[in-house]
XYZ file of C-alpha atoms in Angstrom:
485
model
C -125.045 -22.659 69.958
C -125.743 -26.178 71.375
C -128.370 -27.892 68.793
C -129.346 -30.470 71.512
C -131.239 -28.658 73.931
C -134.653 -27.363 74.291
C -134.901 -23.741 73.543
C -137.484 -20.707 72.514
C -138.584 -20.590 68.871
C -136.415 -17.456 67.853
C -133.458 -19.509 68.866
C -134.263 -22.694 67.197
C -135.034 -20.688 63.744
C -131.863 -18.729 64.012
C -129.868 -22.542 64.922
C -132.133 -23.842 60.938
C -131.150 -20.998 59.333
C -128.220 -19.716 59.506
C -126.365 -23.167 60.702
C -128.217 -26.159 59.615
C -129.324 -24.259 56.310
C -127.054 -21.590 55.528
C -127.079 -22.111 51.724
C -131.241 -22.009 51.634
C -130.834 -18.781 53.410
C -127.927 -17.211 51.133
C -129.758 -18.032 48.086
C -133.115 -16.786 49.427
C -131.216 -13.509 50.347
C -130.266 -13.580 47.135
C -133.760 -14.326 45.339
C -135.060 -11.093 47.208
C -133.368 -8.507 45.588
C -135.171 -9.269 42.295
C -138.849 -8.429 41.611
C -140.996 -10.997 40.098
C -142.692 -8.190 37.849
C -139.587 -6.068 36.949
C -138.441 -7.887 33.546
C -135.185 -5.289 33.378
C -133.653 -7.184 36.631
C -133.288 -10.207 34.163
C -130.000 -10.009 33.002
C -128.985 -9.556 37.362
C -130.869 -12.415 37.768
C -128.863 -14.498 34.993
C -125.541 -13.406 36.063
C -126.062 -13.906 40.258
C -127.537 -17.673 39.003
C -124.509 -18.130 36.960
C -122.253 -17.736 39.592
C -123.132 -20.767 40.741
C -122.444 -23.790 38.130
C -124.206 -26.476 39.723
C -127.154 -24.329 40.150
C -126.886 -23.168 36.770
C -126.812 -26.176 35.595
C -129.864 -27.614 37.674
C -132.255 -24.714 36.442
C -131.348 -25.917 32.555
C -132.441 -29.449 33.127
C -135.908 -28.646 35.033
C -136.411 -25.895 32.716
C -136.011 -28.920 29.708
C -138.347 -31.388 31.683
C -141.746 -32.352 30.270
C -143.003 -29.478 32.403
C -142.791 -27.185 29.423
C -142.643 -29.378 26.985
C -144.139 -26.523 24.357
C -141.354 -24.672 24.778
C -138.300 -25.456 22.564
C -135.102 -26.123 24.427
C -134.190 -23.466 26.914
C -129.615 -23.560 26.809
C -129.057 -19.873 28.800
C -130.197 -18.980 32.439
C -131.521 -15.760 30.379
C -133.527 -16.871 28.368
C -135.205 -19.561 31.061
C -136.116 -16.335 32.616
C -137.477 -14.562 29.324
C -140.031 -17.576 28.952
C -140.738 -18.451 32.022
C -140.692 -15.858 34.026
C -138.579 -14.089 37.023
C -140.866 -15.978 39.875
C -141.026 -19.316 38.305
C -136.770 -19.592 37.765
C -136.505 -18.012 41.479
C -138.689 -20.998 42.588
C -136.431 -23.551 40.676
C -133.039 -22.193 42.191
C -134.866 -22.218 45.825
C -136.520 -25.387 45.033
C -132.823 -26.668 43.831
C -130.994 -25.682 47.470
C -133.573 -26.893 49.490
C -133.389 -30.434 48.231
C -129.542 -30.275 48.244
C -128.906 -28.701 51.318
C -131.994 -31.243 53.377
C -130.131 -34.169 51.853
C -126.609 -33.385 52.889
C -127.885 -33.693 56.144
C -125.519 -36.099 57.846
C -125.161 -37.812 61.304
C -128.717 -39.155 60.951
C -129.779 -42.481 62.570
C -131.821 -44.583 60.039
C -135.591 -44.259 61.408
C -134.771 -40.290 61.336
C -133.090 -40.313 57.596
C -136.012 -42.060 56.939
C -138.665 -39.817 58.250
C -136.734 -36.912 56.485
C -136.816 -38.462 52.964
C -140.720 -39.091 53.434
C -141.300 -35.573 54.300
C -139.281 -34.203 51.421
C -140.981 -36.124 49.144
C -144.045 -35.743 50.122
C -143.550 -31.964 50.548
C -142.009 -31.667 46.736
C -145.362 -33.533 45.561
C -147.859 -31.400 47.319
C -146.164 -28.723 45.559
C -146.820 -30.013 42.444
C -150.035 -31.373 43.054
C -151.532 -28.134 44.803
C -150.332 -26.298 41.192
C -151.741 -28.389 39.379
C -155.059 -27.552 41.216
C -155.337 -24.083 40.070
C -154.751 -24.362 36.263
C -156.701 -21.283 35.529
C -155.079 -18.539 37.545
C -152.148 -16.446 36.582
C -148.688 -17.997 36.298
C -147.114 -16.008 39.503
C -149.865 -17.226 41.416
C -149.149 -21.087 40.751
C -145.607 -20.635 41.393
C -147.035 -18.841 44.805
C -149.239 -21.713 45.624
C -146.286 -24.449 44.592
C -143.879 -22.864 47.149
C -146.657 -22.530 49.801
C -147.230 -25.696 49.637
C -144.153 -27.416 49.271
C -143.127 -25.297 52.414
C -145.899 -25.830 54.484
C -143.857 -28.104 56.698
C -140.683 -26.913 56.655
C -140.085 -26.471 60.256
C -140.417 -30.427 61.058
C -138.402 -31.107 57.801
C -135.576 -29.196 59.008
C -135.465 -30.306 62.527
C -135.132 -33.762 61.077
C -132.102 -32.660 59.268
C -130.031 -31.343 62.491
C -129.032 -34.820 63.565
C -129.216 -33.763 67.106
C -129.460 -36.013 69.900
C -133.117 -34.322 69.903
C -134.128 -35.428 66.882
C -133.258 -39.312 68.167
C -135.705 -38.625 71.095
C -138.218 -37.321 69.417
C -138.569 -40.027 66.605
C -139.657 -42.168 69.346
C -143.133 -40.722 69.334
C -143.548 -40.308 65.634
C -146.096 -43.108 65.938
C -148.467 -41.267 68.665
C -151.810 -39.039 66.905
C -151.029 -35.738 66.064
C -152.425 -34.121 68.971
C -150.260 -35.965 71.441
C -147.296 -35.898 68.877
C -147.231 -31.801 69.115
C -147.698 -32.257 72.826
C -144.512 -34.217 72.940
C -142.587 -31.990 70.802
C -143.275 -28.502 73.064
C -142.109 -30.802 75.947
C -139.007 -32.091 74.190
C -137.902 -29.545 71.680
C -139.565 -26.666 73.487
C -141.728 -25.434 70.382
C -144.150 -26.347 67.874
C -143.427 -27.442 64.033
C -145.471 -24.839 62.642
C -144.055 -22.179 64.549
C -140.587 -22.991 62.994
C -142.229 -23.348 59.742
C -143.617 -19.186 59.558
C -140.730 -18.398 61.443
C -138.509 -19.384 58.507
C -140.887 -18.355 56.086
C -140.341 -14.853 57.257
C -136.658 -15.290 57.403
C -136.583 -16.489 53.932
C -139.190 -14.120 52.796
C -140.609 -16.751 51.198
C -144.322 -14.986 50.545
C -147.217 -14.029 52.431
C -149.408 -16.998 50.780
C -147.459 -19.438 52.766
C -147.300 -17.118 56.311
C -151.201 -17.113 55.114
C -151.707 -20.755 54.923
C -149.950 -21.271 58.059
C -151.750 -19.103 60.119
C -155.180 -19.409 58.636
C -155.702 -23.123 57.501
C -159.328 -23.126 57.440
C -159.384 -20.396 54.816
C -161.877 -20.609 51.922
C -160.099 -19.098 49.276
C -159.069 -21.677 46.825
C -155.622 -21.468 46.733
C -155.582 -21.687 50.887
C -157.459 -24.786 50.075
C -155.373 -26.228 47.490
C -152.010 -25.593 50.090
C -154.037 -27.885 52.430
C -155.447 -30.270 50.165
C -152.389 -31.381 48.544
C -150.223 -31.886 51.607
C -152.906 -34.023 53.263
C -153.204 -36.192 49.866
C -149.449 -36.655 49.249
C -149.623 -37.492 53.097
C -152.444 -40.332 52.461
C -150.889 -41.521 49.313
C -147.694 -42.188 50.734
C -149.442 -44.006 54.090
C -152.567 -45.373 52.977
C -153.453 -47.590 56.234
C -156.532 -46.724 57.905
C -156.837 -43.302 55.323
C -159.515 -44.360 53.134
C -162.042 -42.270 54.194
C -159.177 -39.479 54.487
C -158.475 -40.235 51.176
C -161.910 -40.854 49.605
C -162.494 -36.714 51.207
C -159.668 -34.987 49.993
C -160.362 -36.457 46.232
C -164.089 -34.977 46.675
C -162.787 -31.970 47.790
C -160.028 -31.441 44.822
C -162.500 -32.886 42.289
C -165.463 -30.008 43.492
C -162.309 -27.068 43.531
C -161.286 -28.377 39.753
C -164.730 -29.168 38.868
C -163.432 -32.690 37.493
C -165.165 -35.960 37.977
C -162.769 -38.806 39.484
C -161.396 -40.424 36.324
C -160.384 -36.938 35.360
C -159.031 -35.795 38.510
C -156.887 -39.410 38.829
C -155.616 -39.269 35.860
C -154.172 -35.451 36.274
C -152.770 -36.300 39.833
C -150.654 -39.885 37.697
C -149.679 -37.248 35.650
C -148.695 -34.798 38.149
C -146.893 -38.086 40.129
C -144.638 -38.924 36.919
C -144.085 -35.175 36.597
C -142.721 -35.057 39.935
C -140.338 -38.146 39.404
C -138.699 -36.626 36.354
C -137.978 -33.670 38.106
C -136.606 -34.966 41.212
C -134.029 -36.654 38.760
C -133.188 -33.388 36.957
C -132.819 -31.668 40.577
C -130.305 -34.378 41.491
C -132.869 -36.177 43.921
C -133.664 -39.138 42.594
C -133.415 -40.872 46.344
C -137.032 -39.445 46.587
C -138.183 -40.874 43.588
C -139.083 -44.122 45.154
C -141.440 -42.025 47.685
C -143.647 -40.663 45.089
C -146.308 -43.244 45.311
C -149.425 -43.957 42.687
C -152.878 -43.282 44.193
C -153.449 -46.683 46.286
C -155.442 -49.241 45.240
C -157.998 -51.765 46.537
C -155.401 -54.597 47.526
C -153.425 -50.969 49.768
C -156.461 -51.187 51.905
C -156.903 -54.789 52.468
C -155.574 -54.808 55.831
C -158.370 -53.172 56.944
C -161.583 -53.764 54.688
C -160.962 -57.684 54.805
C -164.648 -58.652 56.186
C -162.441 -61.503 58.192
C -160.586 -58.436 60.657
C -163.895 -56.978 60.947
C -166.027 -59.895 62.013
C -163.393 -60.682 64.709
C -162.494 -57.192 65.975
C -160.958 -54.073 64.534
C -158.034 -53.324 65.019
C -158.437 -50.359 67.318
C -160.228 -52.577 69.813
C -158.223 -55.680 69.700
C -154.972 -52.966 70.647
C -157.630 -52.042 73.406
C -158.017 -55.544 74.847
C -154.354 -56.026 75.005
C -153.542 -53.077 76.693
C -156.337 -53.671 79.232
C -155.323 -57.758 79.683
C -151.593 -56.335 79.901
C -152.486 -53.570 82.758
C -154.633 -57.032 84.618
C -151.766 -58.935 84.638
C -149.500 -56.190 86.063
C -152.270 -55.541 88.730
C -152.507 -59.429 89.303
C -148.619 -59.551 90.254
C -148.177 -61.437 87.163
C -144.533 -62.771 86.667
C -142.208 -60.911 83.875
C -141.962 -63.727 81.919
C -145.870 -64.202 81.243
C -146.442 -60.359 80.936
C -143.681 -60.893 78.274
C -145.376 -64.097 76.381
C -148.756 -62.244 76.672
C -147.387 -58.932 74.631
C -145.551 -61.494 72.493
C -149.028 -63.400 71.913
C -150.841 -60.241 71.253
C -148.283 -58.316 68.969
C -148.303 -61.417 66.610
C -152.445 -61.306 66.293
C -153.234 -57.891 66.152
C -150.319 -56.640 63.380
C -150.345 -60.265 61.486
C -146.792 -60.830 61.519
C -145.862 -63.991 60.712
C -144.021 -64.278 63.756
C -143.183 -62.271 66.690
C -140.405 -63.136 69.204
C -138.781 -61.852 72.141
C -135.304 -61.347 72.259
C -133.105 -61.114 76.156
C -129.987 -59.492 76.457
C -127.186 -61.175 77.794
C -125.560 -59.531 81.011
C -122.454 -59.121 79.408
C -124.593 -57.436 76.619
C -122.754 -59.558 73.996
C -125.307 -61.483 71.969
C -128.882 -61.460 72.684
C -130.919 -65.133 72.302
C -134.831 -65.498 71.548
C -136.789 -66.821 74.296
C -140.205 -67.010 72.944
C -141.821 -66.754 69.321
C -145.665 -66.518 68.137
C -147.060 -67.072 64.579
C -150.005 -64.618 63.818
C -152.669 -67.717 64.623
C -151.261 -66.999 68.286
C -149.199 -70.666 68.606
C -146.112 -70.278 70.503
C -143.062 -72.383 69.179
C -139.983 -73.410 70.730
C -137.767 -71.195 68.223
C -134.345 -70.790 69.664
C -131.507 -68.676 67.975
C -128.504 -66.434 69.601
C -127.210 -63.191 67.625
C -123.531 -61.632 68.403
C -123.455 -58.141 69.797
C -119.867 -58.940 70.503
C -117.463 -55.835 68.570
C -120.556 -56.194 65.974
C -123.211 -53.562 64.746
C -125.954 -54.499 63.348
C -129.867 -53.597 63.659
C -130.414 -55.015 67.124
C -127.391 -53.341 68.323
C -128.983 -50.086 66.482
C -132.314 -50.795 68.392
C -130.555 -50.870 72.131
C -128.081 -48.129 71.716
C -130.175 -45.736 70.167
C -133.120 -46.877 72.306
C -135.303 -46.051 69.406
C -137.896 -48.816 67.269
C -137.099 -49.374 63.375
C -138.765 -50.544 60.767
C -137.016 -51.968 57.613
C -138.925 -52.646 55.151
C -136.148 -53.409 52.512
C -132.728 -54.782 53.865
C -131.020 -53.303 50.406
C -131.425 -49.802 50.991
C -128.230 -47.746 51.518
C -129.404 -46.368 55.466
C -129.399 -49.918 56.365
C -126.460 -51.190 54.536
C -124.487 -50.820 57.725
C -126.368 -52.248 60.135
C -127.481 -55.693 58.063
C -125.052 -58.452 58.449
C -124.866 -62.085 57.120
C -127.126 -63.420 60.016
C -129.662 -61.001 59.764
C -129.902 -61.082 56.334
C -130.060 -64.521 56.102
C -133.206 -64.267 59.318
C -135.098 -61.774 57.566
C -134.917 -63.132 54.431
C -136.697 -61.162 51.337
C -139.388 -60.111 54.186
C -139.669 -56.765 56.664
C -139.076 -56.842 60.325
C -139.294 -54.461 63.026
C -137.579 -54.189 66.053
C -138.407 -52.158 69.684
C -136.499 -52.516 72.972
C -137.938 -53.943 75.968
C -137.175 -51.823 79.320
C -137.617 -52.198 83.168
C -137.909 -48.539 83.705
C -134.456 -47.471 81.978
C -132.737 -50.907 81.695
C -133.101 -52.303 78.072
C -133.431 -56.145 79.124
C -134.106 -57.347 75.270
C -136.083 -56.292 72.385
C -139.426 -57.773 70.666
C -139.055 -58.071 66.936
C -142.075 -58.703 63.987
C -141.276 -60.147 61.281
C -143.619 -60.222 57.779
C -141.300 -62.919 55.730
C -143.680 -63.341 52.714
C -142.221 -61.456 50.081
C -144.047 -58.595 48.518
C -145.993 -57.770 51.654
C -144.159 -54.938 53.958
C -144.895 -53.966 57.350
C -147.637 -51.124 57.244
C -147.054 -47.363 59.144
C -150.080 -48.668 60.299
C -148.858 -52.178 61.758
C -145.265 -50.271 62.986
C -147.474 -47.721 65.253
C -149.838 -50.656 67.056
C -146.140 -52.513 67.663
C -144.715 -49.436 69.212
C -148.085 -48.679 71.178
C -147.919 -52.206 72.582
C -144.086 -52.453 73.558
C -144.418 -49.199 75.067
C -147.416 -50.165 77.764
C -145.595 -53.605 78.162
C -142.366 -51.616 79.228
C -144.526 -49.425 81.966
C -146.233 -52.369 82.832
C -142.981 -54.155 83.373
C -141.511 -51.526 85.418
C -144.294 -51.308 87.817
C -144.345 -55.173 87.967
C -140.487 -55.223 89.224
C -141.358 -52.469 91.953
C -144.619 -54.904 92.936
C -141.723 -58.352 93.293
């Protein structure tokens, strides 16, 4: 079965599970057979965990994490399941091959590998953080809650994993509001994220509570609530920009569920954050680790509270006037070029890069040269430089093969290792850049790229999604300019 078409939702779970996923759905099938109440199925348990030495070996070293720190030191699969119970070590071994089997994904282009490690993190932290919501109820129904909501999004995690030409097309509109990004995925993949998501939970048998959740997110009940709650905070830790009143809610809401006033409640979510750290690194994930933010502070929001932005114009209607000024020009039979210098112009003031440039291909498509730059104060310079395409690969050439935007934020991590040479290393510097091609209608003719050079500032989720907004009007406005000449 192709995994690069669109197809009907029974298809694409059957494609997750039983080809992208097969080890989550042996050791699911597996997990079944034993009752969480029925203590005789222990020694079963034990010997169908044991069978698998990695596995084995992986339950041991949660088991011995800080997470039961009361309990003296746990050396047999046995007796892990004597203290802790049958559900909580089935949760560990599923827990285990869902985090190994998402990151052997392979064949993944680096925006994509990216969007996959935030969404594993972020899902193995709600877990954690929506348990540690219900202190008070029975063990089972923690563990129950934990899976829920570590599971809740499932379905978009493992499409991300496929490395299907799909999942390149669709990480185009990652940056578009939720409503429009579901939109995009019926039309592309042919169904919706949380249709894969209880469609696997069923396969799996992975619990009513997270079918539950899925279906009925509004839901009173507390532990519904907690499911919710924690994805949408690990969500607004991890991308703070323009969340603070998202933020600011969901503490409220998980401070009035634990009855805890907001010194309490952020110091059990730091300790539920260094939790989750230790026990990526005892389930052999420590690539997440770095994606298991603190609660942001002050300076995370400064983008957007400094009184400077607002007296001038938010950000939202600055993007406004630029696509309005852009569509003018177009109207006005405006030449490429200035439509080109006016994005350029724009970009660089609205985002605050410290510079923003446009890039042309050459016809023989083997280097590309800047034509115009802006600083952030709007002041165009007469920086000139010319990168080789030529037998080459490097994050341009990633940009206008893939036809995709990146962001890099850090030129050392490993998905980029590949792609950063000498000379872009040495143009980037210690700062983040991003990078989006320029079309006339399918034609990539160049690419803009933002830079941020001052070290210790990054490029914002925020910043990345009014860049893509931008570059993608410019491109329709460019394409109706060329059938206008």
């Amino acid at each position: 079965m192709r995994d690069d078409i669109k197809r009907p939702a029974n298809q694409w779970i059957e494609l997750l599970a039983e080809k992208e996923l097969p080890a989550i759905t042996s050791i699911a099938s597996l997990l079944d057979k034993f009752e969480n109440d029925d203590s005789s199925s222990i020694p079963q348990l034990s010997k169908a965990i044991l069978h698998d030495q990695a596995l084995s070996s992986t339950l041991l070293k949660v088991v011995n994490t800080s997470q039961y720190a009361s309990i003296r030191k746990v050396t047999t699969v046995s007796r892990a399941a004597i203290v802790l119970g049958i559900q909580s070590v089935k949760n560990i071994c599923l827990t285990s091959k869902i985090l190994e089997g998402l990151l052997q994904a392979e064949n993944l282009s680096p925006h994509v590998y990216d969007r996959l490690l935030m969404l594993m993190a972020n899902a193995f932290y709600a877990g954690l953080l929506a348990r540690m919501m219900v202190p008070d109820y029975s063990d089972d129904t923690q563990e129950e809650v934990y899976l829920a909501a570590m599971l809740y999004h499932i379905g978009e995690t493992s499409f991300w994993s496929t490395g299907s030409e799909l999942t390149d097309e669709l990480i185009k509109q990652v940056h578009l509001p939720a409503a429009e990004f579901e939109q995009q995925c019926l039309d592309i993949i042919g169904v919706r994220f949380q249709t894969l998501s209880i469609g696997l939970a069923k396969t799996w048998n992975l619990g009513e509570l997270l079918i539950k959740s899925l279906d009925q997110p509004h839901s009173r009940a507390v532990e519904m609530q907690s499911i919710s709650l924690a994805n949408r905070l690990s969500a607004a830790i991890y991308s703070p920009d323009g969340n603070r009143a998202e933020l600011d809610k969901v503490l409220q809401d998980i401070a009035t569920i634990m009855k805890l006033n907001r010194r309490q409640l952020t110091e059990r979510i730091e300790q539920t954050r260094l939790l989750a750290i230790k026990l990526l690194g005892s389930y052999g994930a420590s690539v997440l680790e770095e994606h298991i933010k603190p609660l942001p502070k002050s300076i995370d929001f400064k983008h957007y509270d400094n009184p400077a932005h607002t007296l001038r114009v938010s950000p939202e209607k600055a993007l406004l006037l630029t696509l309005q000024e852009l569509t003018r020009l177009t109207m006005a039979g405006t030449p490429i070029n200035e439509l080109l210098s006016a994005a350029v112009h724009h970009i660089a003031k609205i985002t605050d890069f410290s510079s923003c440039a446009f890039w042309i291909l050459s016809s023989d498509k083997s280097k590309i040269e800047s034509r115009l730059r802006c600083d952030n104060h709007g002041q165009i310079d007469s920086f000139r430089r010319a990168l080789s395409l030529h037998q080459t690969i490097n994050l341009i050439s990633l940009v206008i093969d893939k036809d995709i935007p990146i962001l890099v934020t850090d030129v050392t991590l490993p998905k980029w290792r590949n792609y950063v040479t000498a000379e872009m290393e040495q143009f980037i510097g210690k700062g983040s850049i991003t990078i989006a091609p320029v079309k006339i209608g399918t034609k990539i003719i160049g690419v803009i790229s933002g830079l941020l050079s001052q070290h210790g500032r990054k490029i914002s989720d925020e910043q990345f999604s009014q860049f893509c907004f931008i570059i993608e009007h410019l491109n329709m406005c460019l394409m109706i300019s060329s059938h206008k000449a």
